[in-house]
DNA sequence: GCCAACGTTGGC
DNA sequence: GCCAACGTTGGC
């Protein structure tokens, strides 16, 4: 099993929004970055654990935990929808360009971890999240980093 | 709202 | 294949 961090702007889609979805599960649509796509398509497995990160929040923070709920990645339907902001006219159903996974709510931290605290923790200095210029919306997390993050919620 | 850091596009 | 121009992310 692997660990991940996935970013979302809470004004757009928060961990509470995920919880409120049917079966607390939703498609992680709208990813339009190849590195992030590749991780979803090639590496994510059902049951993988996810840190749900709220970007563009005040302050930005790790909000809770979700899990990967689809067996594997599948084509993101929004790329075929001309009305969607995520529409991609270069993508075809035969050769879809963008993939997504289903994500299921697991828990919301009683004490969310602000980005400042992640930065201040020397054990987390190698996390992609705190590295300069790291904008990827999906990032791998090591098991040590995972354990350390969870320890900070106590 | 600013802007640094990246990613993507497209002319050549 | 280079790279300038442009677009996006996301903290501050």
Coordinates of C-alpha atoms (C1' of nucleotides) in Angstrom, one line a residue:
Chain A
X1 CA 0.0 0.0 0.0
X2 CA 1.2 3.5 -0.8
X3 CA 0.6 6.9 0.6
X4 CA -0.2 10.1 -1.2
X5 CA -1.1 13.8 -0.7
X6 CA -3.8 15.3 -2.8
X7 CA -4.4 19.1 -3.0
X8 CA -7.8 20.8 -3.3
X9 CA -9.0 24.3 -2.8
X10 CA -11.6 24.1 -0.1
X11 CA -13.6 26.9 -1.9
X12 CA -13.8 24.5 -4.8
X13 CA -13.9 21.1 -3.2
X14 CA -13.3 20.5 0.5
X15 CA -13.0 17.4 2.6
X16 CA -16.5 18.2 3.9
X17 CA -17.7 18.2 0.3
X18 CA -16.2 14.8 -0.1
X19 CA -17.8 13.5 3.0
X20 CA -21.2 14.8 1.8
X21 CA -21.0 12.9 -1.5
X22 CA -23.0 9.7 -2.0
X23 CA -21.1 6.9 -0.1
X24 CA -18.6 9.7 0.8
X25 CA -16.9 8.9 -2.5
X26 CA -16.3 11.1 -5.6
X27 CA -14.2 11.3 -8.8
X28 CA -11.0 13.3 -8.4
X29 CA -11.7 15.1 -11.7
X30 CA -10.0 18.0 -13.3
X31 CA -6.3 17.0 -13.0
X32 CA -4.6 18.4 -16.1
X33 CA -1.0 17.8 -15.3
X34 CA 0.9 14.9 -16.8
X35 CA 2.9 14.0 -13.7
X36 CA -0.1 14.0 -11.5
X37 CA -2.0 12.0 -14.1
X38 CA 0.7 9.4 -14.4
X39 CA 0.7 8.8 -10.7
X40 CA -3.1 8.2 -10.7
X41 CA -3.0 6.1 -13.8
X42 CA 0.1 4.1 -13.1
X43 CA 0.7 3.9 -9.4
X44 CA -2.4 4.4 -7.4
X45 CA -4.2 1.3 -6.1
X46 CA -7.4 0.7 -4.3
X47 CA -6.9 1.2 -0.6
X48 CA -4.0 3.6 -0.8
X49 CA -4.1 6.2 1.8
X50 CA -4.3 9.9 1.0
X51 CA -3.6 13.1 3.0
X52 CA -6.3 15.6 2.0
X53 CA -4.7 19.0 1.7
X54 CA -6.5 22.3 1.5
X55 CA -4.6 24.7 -0.6
X56 CA -5.4 28.4 -0.9
X57 CA -6.9 28.2 2.5
X58 CA -6.1 30.5 5.4
X59 CA -3.9 29.0 6.5
X60 CA -3.3 26.1 4.1
X61 CA -3.4 22.8 6.0
X62 CA -3.7 19.1 5.9
X63 CA -7.3 18.5 6.6
X64 CA -7.7 14.8 7.0
X65 CA -7.5 11.4 5.3
X66 CA -9.1 9.8 2.3
X67 CA -8.6 6.5 0.5
X68 CA -8.4 5.4 -3.1
X69 CA -11.7 3.8 -3.8
X70 CA -11.5 2.8 -7.5
X71 CA -9.7 -0.4 -8.5
X72 CA -7.7 1.6 -10.9
X73 CA -7.7 4.9 -12.8
X74 CA -10.2 5.5 -15.6
X75 CA -10.8 8.3 -18.1
X76 CA -11.9 11.6 -16.6
X77 CA -15.4 12.2 -18.1
X78 CA -15.1 16.0 -17.8
X79 CA -12.5 16.0 -20.6
X80 CA -15.2 15.0 -23.1
X81 CA -17.8 17.5 -21.9
X82 CA -17.7 20.8 -23.9
X83 CA -19.6 22.5 -21.1
X84 CA -17.0 21.6 -18.5
X85 CA -14.2 23.9 -17.5
X86 CA -12.0 20.8 -17.8
X87 CA -13.0 20.1 -21.4
X88 CA -10.1 19.1 -23.6
X89 CA -10.8 19.1 -27.4
X90 CA -7.6 17.3 -28.1
X91 CA -8.7 14.2 -26.2
X92 CA -10.8 11.5 -27.7
X93 CA -12.7 8.6 -26.2
X94 CA -10.5 6.2 -28.2
X95 CA -7.4 7.8 -26.8
X96 CA -8.3 9.7 -23.6
X97 CA -5.6 12.0 -22.3
X98 CA -6.7 12.4 -18.7
X99 CA -7.4 9.8 -16.0
X100 CA -8.8 9.9 -12.5
X101 CA -9.4 7.8 -9.5
X102 CA -12.3 7.6 -7.1
X103 CA -11.5 9.0 -3.6
X104 CA -13.4 8.1 -0.5
X105 CA -13.6 10.2 2.7
X106 CA -12.1 8.5 5.7
X107 CA -11.5 11.1 8.5
X108 CA -11.2 14.7 9.2
X109 CA -8.6 15.8 11.7
X110 CA -9.8 17.4 14.9
X111 CA -6.7 19.4 14.7
X112 CA -5.8 20.2 11.0
X113 CA -2.1 20.6 10.5
X114 CA -1.2 24.0 9.1
X115 CA 1.5 24.2 6.5
X116 CA 3.6 26.2 9.0
X117 CA 3.8 23.3 11.3
X118 CA 4.8 20.9 8.5
X119 CA 7.5 23.3 7.6
X120 CA 8.7 23.6 11.2
X121 CA 9.0 19.8 11.7
X122 CA 12.5 18.8 10.8
X123 CA 11.4 15.2 10.2
X124 CA 9.2 16.5 7.4
X125 CA 11.7 18.7 5.7
X126 CA 11.9 16.3 2.7
X127 CA 8.2 16.2 2.1
X128 CA 7.4 17.4 -1.4
X129 CA 4.8 19.7 0.0
X130 CA 7.3 21.9 1.7
X131 CA 9.9 22.0 -1.1
X132 CA 10.3 25.2 -2.9
X133 CA 8.4 25.4 -6.2
X134 CA 6.6 22.1 -5.6
X135 CA 3.2 22.7 -7.1
X136 CA 2.2 19.2 -8.0
X137 CA -1.4 18.6 -6.9
X138 CA -0.7 14.9 -6.3
X139 CA 2.4 13.8 -4.4
X140 CA 3.8 10.6 -3.1
X141 CA 4.3 10.5 0.7
X142 CA 6.7 8.0 2.4
X143 CA 5.4 5.8 5.2
X144 CA 7.7 7.7 7.7
X145 CA 6.3 11.0 6.6
X146 CA 2.8 9.6 6.9
X147 CA 3.4 8.4 10.5
X148 CA 4.9 11.7 11.4
X149 CA 2.0 13.7 10.1
X150 CA -0.5 11.5 11.9
X151 CA 1.6 11.9 15.1
X152 CA 1.2 15.6 14.8
X153 CA -2.6 15.4 14.9
X154 CA -2.5 14.0 18.5
Chain B
dG1 C1' -3.3 41.3 -5.6
dC2 C1' 1.6 40.0 -6.2
dC3 C1' 4.8 37.2 -8.0
dA4 C1' 8.2 33.1 -8.1
dA5 C1' 8.4 28.8 -9.9
dC6 C1' 6.9 25.7 -13.1
dG7 C1' 4.4 23.7 -17.1
dT8 C1' 2.7 24.1 -21.8
dT9 C1' 2.3 25.9 -26.4
dG10 C1' 3.8 26.9 -30.8
dG11 C1' 6.8 29.3 -34.2
dC12 C1' 11.0 28.5 -36.2
Chain C
dG1 C1' 14.6 20.4 -30.5
dC2 C1' 15.0 25.2 -28.9
dC3 C1' 13.1 28.7 -26.4
dA4 C1' 10.1 32.9 -25.8
dA5 C1' 5.7 33.9 -24.5
dC6 C1' 2.0 32.8 -22.0
dG7 C1' -0.8 30.3 -18.4
dT8 C1' -1.3 28.2 -13.8
dT9 C1' -0.4 27.2 -9.0
dG10 C1' -0.4 28.6 -4.6
dG11 C1' 1.9 30.8 -0.6
dC12 C1' 2.2 35.3 1.1

